[in-house]
């Protein structure tokens, strides 16, 4: 029976950089998920006759929310929902399944790289029919709906069994439970040279993939171990858990600690890699060697000819403004299009749809191509394995050769956790006001050449977005300031530092960037306003 439930609005359901992310305790309040989902259905003019994709990264509250969404979809007249078996689907796979089935939309229940569990975070990523996250114009409409919502519709029925592959009915709606792994594997086989990678593993190449107890474990075991022949045990932390076994599933040098320790030990395999909660982020490591995501994007782009799916040519490449400019140098050398966009994968999607770019990436450990409309962690790792298989060179050799050819962008992100979001907003607003007065001023060894907000005019839909503030220096260095859009409480001030070198390659990145970090605190008045003399997290 369809039930119309009276509800009261929540005022905090505005989406951030990638959907809605909140503490699990907040998201599990009465009608919280229901309000948000009904607001989406209403914002797109109802979902009657539509098909959606549904699944999540397996974190706490996924199971409950999936059942709610299925029952609401049925009550709102949806025709069909395609669900990952047991409710699991990675973000890249969801985008793939959405595009393949020409579906109208999709939900991935995840807070991405944020911790999970009752005391962790929960989230909902909402994608539209293009396979990418919903545009800002639509998320604004959804937010307005959440502020005015009075009722939602839900089917009163028992929970649905999502363990068996196949089709079942919920009221008049069809639910198809799929093996999302197979779909994803087929796609990867069509992009990369699996035979070459198999030969690489056969020759004794060693590898460790840390799934961080999150959604990509089963994908990784199947692809790397079962199909490509990496030795059993190469994939670790492969069982998805509701709280990620206490891990913070963010693939960086700080949170993927066990993998980092292994790669810096005498037992290090030839390559190490990790993904995040929902499988769209990646980290690449060699023996005692870290590849920054910015360099990784540049290296993949420079080697596109080695990959079967791209060997005949690529359109162009894009990066977020905060990402280092390494890939810009490659784009120039290859004479392909090059774009800088605000932070957020959705900004790449128009460029992909209009065939302006093939590859894109961000400093926040996201890399991808136009095979889907999300970043793709396993794709990036397979790309590296394919390059290694073709060149016979190690992760470190490939990266050092790249620096030799193009010079090196020394790059780091400094994060300051600021509990009082108001204080953080004021810091940014005041800094923006001071930008014009900075031009021509000298801070230590750095003279400001230009200082301005980053403004992106989308060449496809004509929209204009402001995201972050950039200070350029005469020696080619840069500082970018912006507030994170993926936190669940307070604010995180991100300060991105970049210096460019063509000759001697100083190995201690943190030390080399320290003078610029000092300047960033001075210019941003960070210490004065927050009391912090150094960042809480360096990545
Ligand atoms: C999300 C977006 C990314 C973006 C990142 C930035 O990643 O999908 O495009 O780069 O957020 O986060 P912040 O605003 O905190 O810097 P994910 O992996 O969390 O979905």
XYZ file of C-alpha atoms and ligand atoms in Angstrom:
559
model
C 0.000 0.000 0.000
C 1.306 3.474 -0.858
C 1.514 5.685 2.199
C 1.860 9.471 2.191
C 3.887 10.473 5.248
C 3.753 13.988 6.722
C 7.229 15.344 7.451
C 9.059 18.453 8.641
C 11.998 19.960 6.730
C 15.642 19.736 7.792
C 17.586 22.867 6.986
C 20.984 21.254 6.385
C 20.428 19.235 3.211
C 22.456 21.358 0.819
C 24.775 19.195 -1.282
C 28.534 19.766 -1.200
C 31.240 18.989 -3.765
C 29.826 15.510 -4.388
C 26.332 15.010 -2.997
C 25.107 15.055 0.589
C 27.513 14.058 3.383
C 26.562 14.035 7.033
C 27.407 12.288 10.274
C 25.621 8.905 10.368
C 23.826 10.113 13.480
C 22.401 13.061 11.544
C 21.520 11.063 8.422
C 19.732 8.382 10.418
C 17.289 10.826 12.037
C 13.625 10.242 11.308
C 12.713 11.049 7.685
C 16.155 12.518 6.929
C 16.916 10.284 3.940
C 13.250 10.253 2.897
C 13.066 14.067 2.789
C 16.194 14.312 0.665
C 15.161 11.597 -1.795
C 11.600 12.916 -2.224
C 13.057 16.406 -2.801
C 15.150 14.978 -5.637
C 12.206 13.119 -7.152
C 10.116 16.299 -7.020
C 12.895 18.500 -8.420
C 13.105 16.398 -11.576
C 9.357 16.485 -12.097
C 8.641 13.053 -10.626
C 10.107 9.679 -11.526
C 7.158 7.932 -13.090
C 8.278 5.471 -15.777
C 11.979 6.113 -15.008
C 14.883 3.744 -14.371
C 17.470 4.377 -11.635
C 20.667 2.664 -10.462
C 21.075 2.060 -6.714
C 23.814 0.757 -4.443
C 26.490 1.874 -2.056
C 29.943 1.260 -0.637
C 28.580 -0.987 2.124
C 29.056 1.490 4.948
C 26.827 1.690 8.034
C 23.215 2.688 7.273
C 23.501 1.636 3.584
C 21.229 -1.357 4.118
C 18.523 0.694 5.815
C 18.662 3.561 3.314
C 18.587 1.237 0.290
C 15.343 -0.316 1.497
C 13.820 3.106 2.108
C 14.804 4.350 -1.356
C 13.442 1.231 -3.114
C 10.108 1.581 -1.356
C 9.953 5.310 -2.134
C 10.858 4.708 -5.786
C 8.025 2.179 -6.094
C 5.560 4.534 -4.395
C 6.568 7.369 -6.722
C 5.857 5.288 -9.821
C 9.393 4.440 -10.914
C 9.510 1.738 -13.585
C 12.714 -0.012 -12.626
C 15.645 0.101 -10.210
C 18.877 -1.714 -11.023
C 20.613 -2.635 -7.755
C 24.082 -4.034 -7.094
C 23.996 -7.467 -5.451
C 23.626 -7.132 -1.667
C 23.377 -3.405 -2.246
C 27.050 -2.997 -3.210
C 28.150 -0.836 -6.100
C 31.240 1.319 -6.526
C 30.868 4.876 -7.803
C 32.630 4.142 -11.131
C 30.559 1.014 -11.691
C 27.359 2.879 -10.978
C 28.265 5.432 -13.650
C 29.035 2.606 -16.081
C 25.769 0.747 -15.384
C 23.818 3.991 -15.636
C 25.273 4.819 -19.051
C 25.007 1.268 -20.373
C 21.335 1.012 -19.433
C 20.557 4.580 -20.477
C 19.040 5.037 -17.020
C 17.545 8.320 -15.835
C 19.530 8.646 -12.632
C 21.370 6.868 -9.865
C 22.228 6.882 -6.177
C 25.474 5.713 -4.606
C 25.175 5.637 -0.838
C 28.600 6.696 0.310
C 30.526 9.401 2.113
C 33.440 8.499 -0.158
C 36.789 8.656 1.671
C 35.237 9.717 5.005
C 35.199 7.127 7.833
C 32.056 5.012 8.298
C 30.126 3.437 11.169
C 27.589 4.808 13.661
C 30.085 7.509 14.648
C 31.363 8.041 11.120
C 29.780 9.572 8.047
C 27.000 8.618 5.671
C 26.225 10.181 2.319
C 24.282 10.094 -0.917
C 25.779 10.807 -4.332
C 23.111 11.553 -6.906
C 23.895 11.143 -10.616
C 21.819 12.231 -13.600
C 21.275 10.539 -16.973
C 24.662 11.689 -18.305
C 26.304 9.414 -15.715
C 27.798 12.290 -13.732
C 26.873 14.053 -10.508
C 23.978 16.469 -10.712
C 24.743 20.019 -11.871
C 24.611 22.931 -9.427
C 21.443 24.350 -11.004
C 19.636 21.120 -10.094
C 21.187 20.748 -6.638
C 19.988 24.297 -5.847
C 16.460 23.281 -6.807
C 16.693 20.136 -4.666
C 17.914 22.161 -1.688
C 14.982 24.548 -2.067
C 12.646 21.541 -2.027
C 14.225 20.162 1.158
C 13.420 23.449 2.892
C 9.756 23.247 1.964
C 8.993 19.547 2.016
C 5.741 18.553 3.728
C 5.262 14.919 2.739
C 6.803 11.959 0.961
C 5.485 8.759 -0.525
C 6.582 5.267 0.482
C 5.329 1.744 -0.111
C 4.406 -0.134 3.059
C 5.943 -3.533 2.568
C 8.531 -5.968 3.909
C 12.232 -5.483 3.138
C 13.461 -6.762 -0.206
C 16.033 -9.547 -0.531
C 18.950 -8.202 -2.581
C 21.177 -11.261 -2.322
C 19.991 -13.089 -5.444
C 20.811 -11.960 -8.962
C 17.694 -11.564 -11.081
C 14.456 -9.663 -11.478
C 11.721 -9.241 -8.885
C 8.699 -7.005 -8.422
C 7.996 -4.411 -5.763
C 4.415 -3.280 -6.340
C 4.423 -2.375 -10.025
C 8.136 -1.597 -10.033
C 10.806 -3.964 -11.303
C 13.967 -4.501 -9.261
C 16.886 -6.051 -11.105
C 19.717 -7.251 -8.894
C 22.917 -7.368 -10.948
C 26.451 -8.697 -10.667
C 28.071 -5.299 -11.057
C 31.545 -6.817 -11.068
C 31.176 -8.448 -14.454
C 30.043 -5.247 -16.118
C 33.064 -3.417 -14.769
C 35.518 -6.159 -15.734
C 34.203 -6.193 -19.322
C 34.738 -2.449 -19.583
C 38.325 -2.621 -18.274
C 39.156 -5.481 -20.663
C 38.091 -3.286 -23.544
C 40.364 -0.437 -22.462
C 43.617 -2.078 -21.373
C 45.912 -4.787 -22.701
C 45.098 -7.526 -20.186
C 47.431 -9.981 -21.957
C 50.400 -7.643 -21.477
C 49.557 -7.190 -17.786
C 49.190 -10.968 -17.371
C 52.682 -11.405 -18.811
C 53.962 -8.770 -16.389
C 52.665 -10.714 -13.371
C 53.888 -13.989 -14.869
C 57.382 -12.534 -15.101
C 57.393 -12.119 -11.298
C 56.180 -8.530 -10.892
C 54.861 -8.032 -7.364
C 51.978 -5.854 -6.284
C 49.918 -4.895 -3.250
C 46.463 -3.403 -3.476
C 44.849 -2.120 -0.268
C 41.046 -2.074 -0.588
C 40.827 -0.490 2.878
C 37.916 -2.785 3.850
C 35.741 -0.952 1.370
C 33.812 -1.565 -1.828
C 36.648 -2.323 -4.284
C 37.905 -5.455 -2.475
C 35.849 -7.913 -4.538
C 36.568 -5.998 -7.769
C 40.289 -5.985 -7.070
C 40.488 -9.671 -6.153
C 38.702 -10.626 -9.326
C 40.663 -8.332 -11.651
C 44.169 -8.365 -10.190
C 44.366 -11.875 -8.740
C 41.844 -14.062 -10.598
C 42.100 -12.586 -14.087
C 45.497 -10.913 -14.314
C 47.357 -13.428 -12.188
C 48.809 -11.282 -9.417
C 49.913 -13.679 -6.653
C 47.175 -14.633 -4.138
C 47.363 -12.249 -1.222
C 48.264 -9.266 -3.399
C 44.907 -7.714 -2.506
C 44.562 -6.894 1.198
C 41.685 -5.620 3.363
C 39.322 -6.927 0.693
C 36.175 -7.621 2.728
C 33.895 -4.566 2.703
C 32.870 -3.654 6.268
C 30.249 -1.261 7.618
C 32.890 0.707 9.528
C 35.821 -0.171 7.203
C 37.290 -2.083 10.123
C 38.038 1.250 11.764
C 40.137 2.416 8.807
C 39.778 5.869 7.322
C 39.335 4.776 3.686
C 41.207 7.687 2.154
C 44.084 6.496 -0.049
C 46.861 8.889 0.906
C 50.190 8.672 2.719
C 48.591 9.353 6.085
C 45.553 7.069 6.126
C 46.839 4.145 4.031
C 49.483 3.682 6.722
C 49.932 -0.094 6.514
C 50.463 0.020 2.772
C 52.895 2.912 3.109
C 54.859 1.045 5.800
C 55.035 -2.017 3.548
C 56.196 0.014 0.546
C 58.947 1.632 2.622
C 60.102 -1.721 4.040
C 62.530 -4.326 2.699
C 59.555 -6.497 1.780
C 58.088 -3.886 -0.568
C 56.512 -5.259 -3.733
C 57.196 -3.536 -7.080
C 54.022 -1.482 -6.905
C 51.509 -0.499 -4.236
C 48.032 0.988 -4.737
C 44.908 1.808 -2.756
C 41.346 2.975 -3.364
C 38.875 4.871 -1.183
C 35.479 3.867 0.292
C 33.491 3.988 -2.947
C 36.321 3.137 -5.344
C 36.773 6.361 -7.248
C 40.049 7.569 -5.688
C 43.478 5.974 -6.109
C 47.012 6.221 -4.766
C 50.051 4.917 -6.676
C 53.281 3.910 -4.925
C 56.558 2.401 -6.054
C 59.234 0.950 -3.758
C 59.868 3.763 -1.240
C 58.278 6.088 -3.771
C 55.062 8.146 -3.914
C 53.497 9.476 -7.109
C 51.447 12.618 -6.480
C 47.999 12.494 -8.098
C 48.949 15.583 -10.113
C 52.042 13.837 -11.511
C 50.061 10.660 -12.084
C 47.599 12.507 -14.330
C 50.483 14.051 -16.282
C 52.251 10.702 -16.679
C 49.137 8.817 -17.792
C 48.376 11.522 -20.342
C 51.915 11.489 -21.688
C 51.729 7.704 -22.167
C 48.274 7.433 -23.725
C 49.669 5.757 -26.854
C 50.567 2.640 -24.850
C 46.920 1.902 -24.032
C 44.772 0.102 -26.647
C 41.645 2.217 -26.089
C 43.481 5.536 -26.457
C 46.315 4.743 -28.866
C 44.594 6.343 -31.856
C 44.465 9.717 -30.163
C 42.921 11.607 -27.285
C 40.902 14.815 -27.253
C 42.306 16.914 -24.458
C 42.883 16.893 -20.740
C 41.532 18.775 -17.735
C 42.426 19.250 -14.079
C 40.939 21.102 -11.163
C 42.488 24.516 -10.518
C 43.983 23.308 -7.236
C 45.800 20.417 -8.953
C 49.431 21.090 -9.960
C 50.140 22.323 -13.465
C 52.228 19.259 -14.421
C 49.624 18.002 -16.893
C 49.467 21.429 -18.544
C 53.054 20.992 -19.716
C 52.176 17.595 -21.221
C 49.095 19.002 -22.957
C 51.250 21.715 -24.488
C 53.828 19.220 -25.728
C 51.140 16.941 -27.162
C 49.300 19.920 -28.594
C 45.939 18.869 -27.152
C 43.202 20.877 -25.415
C 43.804 21.806 -21.772
C 41.223 22.984 -19.243
C 41.254 24.094 -15.611
C 37.968 23.656 -13.759
C 36.671 24.189 -10.201
C 37.017 21.313 -7.725
C 34.307 18.709 -8.326
C 34.103 15.940 -10.892
C 30.862 17.318 -12.335
C 32.821 20.134 -13.994
C 34.676 17.618 -16.181
C 31.483 16.051 -17.480
C 30.470 18.793 -19.936
C 34.007 18.723 -21.337
C 33.788 14.959 -21.841
C 30.286 15.054 -23.314
C 31.364 17.701 -25.822
C 34.480 15.662 -26.755
C 36.869 18.343 -25.518
C 38.723 16.010 -23.157
C 39.527 12.322 -22.746
C 41.412 12.400 -19.412
C 40.968 14.414 -16.245
C 42.159 14.386 -12.684
C 42.421 16.116 -9.349
C 44.939 16.493 -6.560
C 42.489 14.710 -4.243
C 43.571 11.328 -5.655
C 41.007 11.191 -8.461
C 41.886 10.274 -12.037
C 39.634 9.179 -14.874
C 38.661 9.234 -18.518
C 35.601 9.524 -20.710
C 34.826 5.779 -20.365
C 32.444 6.900 -17.565
C 31.536 10.194 -15.906
C 33.187 9.605 -12.525
C 36.759 9.157 -11.429
C 37.866 5.556 -11.377
C 40.382 4.102 -8.931
C 40.958 0.678 -10.488
C 41.149 2.203 -13.979
C 44.075 4.393 -12.868
C 45.914 1.413 -11.377
C 45.401 -0.685 -14.514
C 46.706 2.246 -16.568
C 49.926 2.232 -14.531
C 50.244 -1.562 -14.775
C 49.761 -1.353 -18.544
C 52.494 1.310 -18.849
C 54.857 -0.776 -16.717
C 54.077 -3.886 -18.790
C 54.828 -2.015 -22.023
C 57.946 -0.135 -20.917
C 59.476 -2.627 -18.490
C 60.259 0.336 -16.207
C 59.452 0.751 -12.525
C 57.025 3.296 -11.043
C 59.998 5.372 -9.900
C 61.832 5.202 -13.242
C 58.720 6.260 -15.141
C 58.173 9.210 -12.810
C 61.807 10.355 -12.783
C 61.960 10.219 -16.577
C 58.849 12.343 -16.645
C 60.460 14.976 -14.403
C 63.560 14.933 -16.566
C 61.493 15.596 -19.664
C 59.093 18.197 -18.271
C 60.529 19.470 -14.993
C 58.841 18.852 -11.667
C 55.995 20.504 -9.815
C 56.726 20.177 -6.096
C 53.295 19.981 -4.643
C 51.531 19.522 -1.335
C 48.182 20.160 0.233
C 47.989 21.579 3.767
C 44.671 21.065 5.555
C 43.607 23.153 8.553
C 40.626 21.792 10.485
C 38.593 24.734 11.750
C 35.762 23.813 14.090
C 33.979 27.137 13.629
C 32.740 27.239 10.014
C 31.895 30.955 10.372
C 35.488 31.769 11.230
C 36.684 29.826 8.180
C 34.233 31.614 5.882
C 35.332 34.977 7.231
C 38.996 34.087 6.743
C 38.309 33.322 3.079
C 36.115 36.376 2.504
C 38.618 38.724 4.097
C 41.467 37.168 2.119
C 39.524 37.687 -1.076
C 39.112 41.343 -0.145
C 42.874 41.685 0.425
C 43.935 39.994 -2.838
C 44.327 43.184 -4.944
C 46.590 44.709 -2.284
C 48.940 41.700 -2.407
C 50.091 42.211 -5.973
C 53.725 43.329 -6.176
C 54.380 42.595 -2.469
C 57.277 40.396 -1.373
C 57.010 37.651 1.265
C 60.429 36.190 2.085
C 61.850 34.986 -1.230
C 58.482 35.166 -2.981
C 57.136 38.186 -4.861
C 53.430 38.143 -5.728
C 52.809 38.629 -9.433
C 49.029 38.202 -9.416
C 46.317 37.343 -6.880
C 42.717 36.613 -7.839
C 39.761 34.315 -7.252
C 39.514 31.337 -9.589
C 36.532 31.844 -11.867
C 35.484 29.198 -14.374
C 33.287 29.965 -17.345
C 31.969 26.662 -18.624
C 32.514 26.619 -22.407
C 29.556 24.277 -22.876
C 26.677 25.570 -20.772
C 27.908 29.125 -20.220
C 27.638 28.917 -16.422
C 30.181 30.716 -14.268
C 31.603 29.310 -11.020
C 33.933 30.853 -8.450
C 36.013 28.341 -6.492
C 39.072 29.199 -4.459
C 41.601 32.016 -4.394
C 44.964 31.857 -6.179
C 48.160 33.756 -5.429
C 50.838 33.555 -8.153
C 54.494 34.413 -7.572
C 57.138 35.666 -9.955
C 59.240 32.489 -9.730
C 56.309 30.380 -11.002
C 55.164 29.225 -7.532
C 51.500 29.243 -6.572
C 49.272 29.064 -3.502
C 45.612 28.090 -3.845
C 43.157 28.525 -0.954
C 39.729 26.926 -0.772
C 37.286 25.437 1.716
C 36.528 21.736 1.421
C 33.082 20.770 0.220
C 33.094 17.196 1.466
C 33.289 17.475 5.245
C 30.372 16.598 7.517
C 30.910 19.238 10.222
C 32.973 22.400 10.853
C 35.230 23.505 8.004
C 38.483 22.389 6.416
C 40.686 25.064 4.911
C 42.762 23.550 2.111
C 45.950 25.324 1.101
C 47.659 23.937 -1.998
C 51.350 24.728 -2.456
C 53.246 24.413 -5.728
C 56.813 25.206 -6.826
C 58.298 24.330 -10.182
C 61.891 23.130 -10.779
C 63.599 22.105 -13.985
C 67.035 21.185 -12.679
C 68.148 19.691 -9.388
C 65.429 17.623 -7.775
C 65.350 18.220 -4.059
C 63.903 15.072 -2.451
C 62.429 16.417 0.772
C 59.225 17.894 -0.564
C 57.892 19.046 2.799
C 61.112 20.873 3.628
C 61.388 22.381 0.170
C 57.833 23.724 0.407
C 58.112 24.915 4.034
C 59.021 28.539 3.130
C 55.970 28.681 0.855
C 53.828 27.141 3.617
C 54.996 29.971 5.924
C 54.033 32.514 3.295
C 50.621 30.870 2.914
C 49.939 31.255 6.660
C 51.078 34.863 6.538
C 48.988 35.817 3.501
C 45.924 33.957 4.759
C 46.367 35.252 8.347
C 45.887 31.611 9.314
C 47.888 31.589 12.554
C 46.448 34.896 13.716
C 42.883 33.763 13.196
C 43.018 30.068 14.062
C 45.993 29.849 16.411
C 47.457 27.124 14.214
C 51.146 27.371 13.436
C 51.098 24.361 11.154
C 48.595 22.333 9.176
C 46.655 19.456 10.755
C 47.202 17.223 7.739
C 49.765 17.260 4.946
C 49.072 15.223 1.816
C 34.722 14.739 -4.233
C 34.521 15.108 -5.663
C 35.854 15.424 -6.277
C 36.577 16.498 -5.492
C 36.644 16.141 -4.039
C 37.170 17.356 -3.323
O 35.470 13.553 -4.165
O 33.915 14.044 -6.367
O 35.648 15.815 -7.600
O 37.881 16.671 -5.918
O 35.375 15.789 -3.562
O 36.851 17.398 -2.023
P 37.014 18.718 -1.151
O 35.919 19.666 -1.564
O 36.893 18.187 0.231
O 38.373 19.266 -1.431
P 34.917 12.246 -3.435
O 35.936 11.187 -3.683
O 34.836 12.672 -2.000
O 33.595 11.980 -4.031
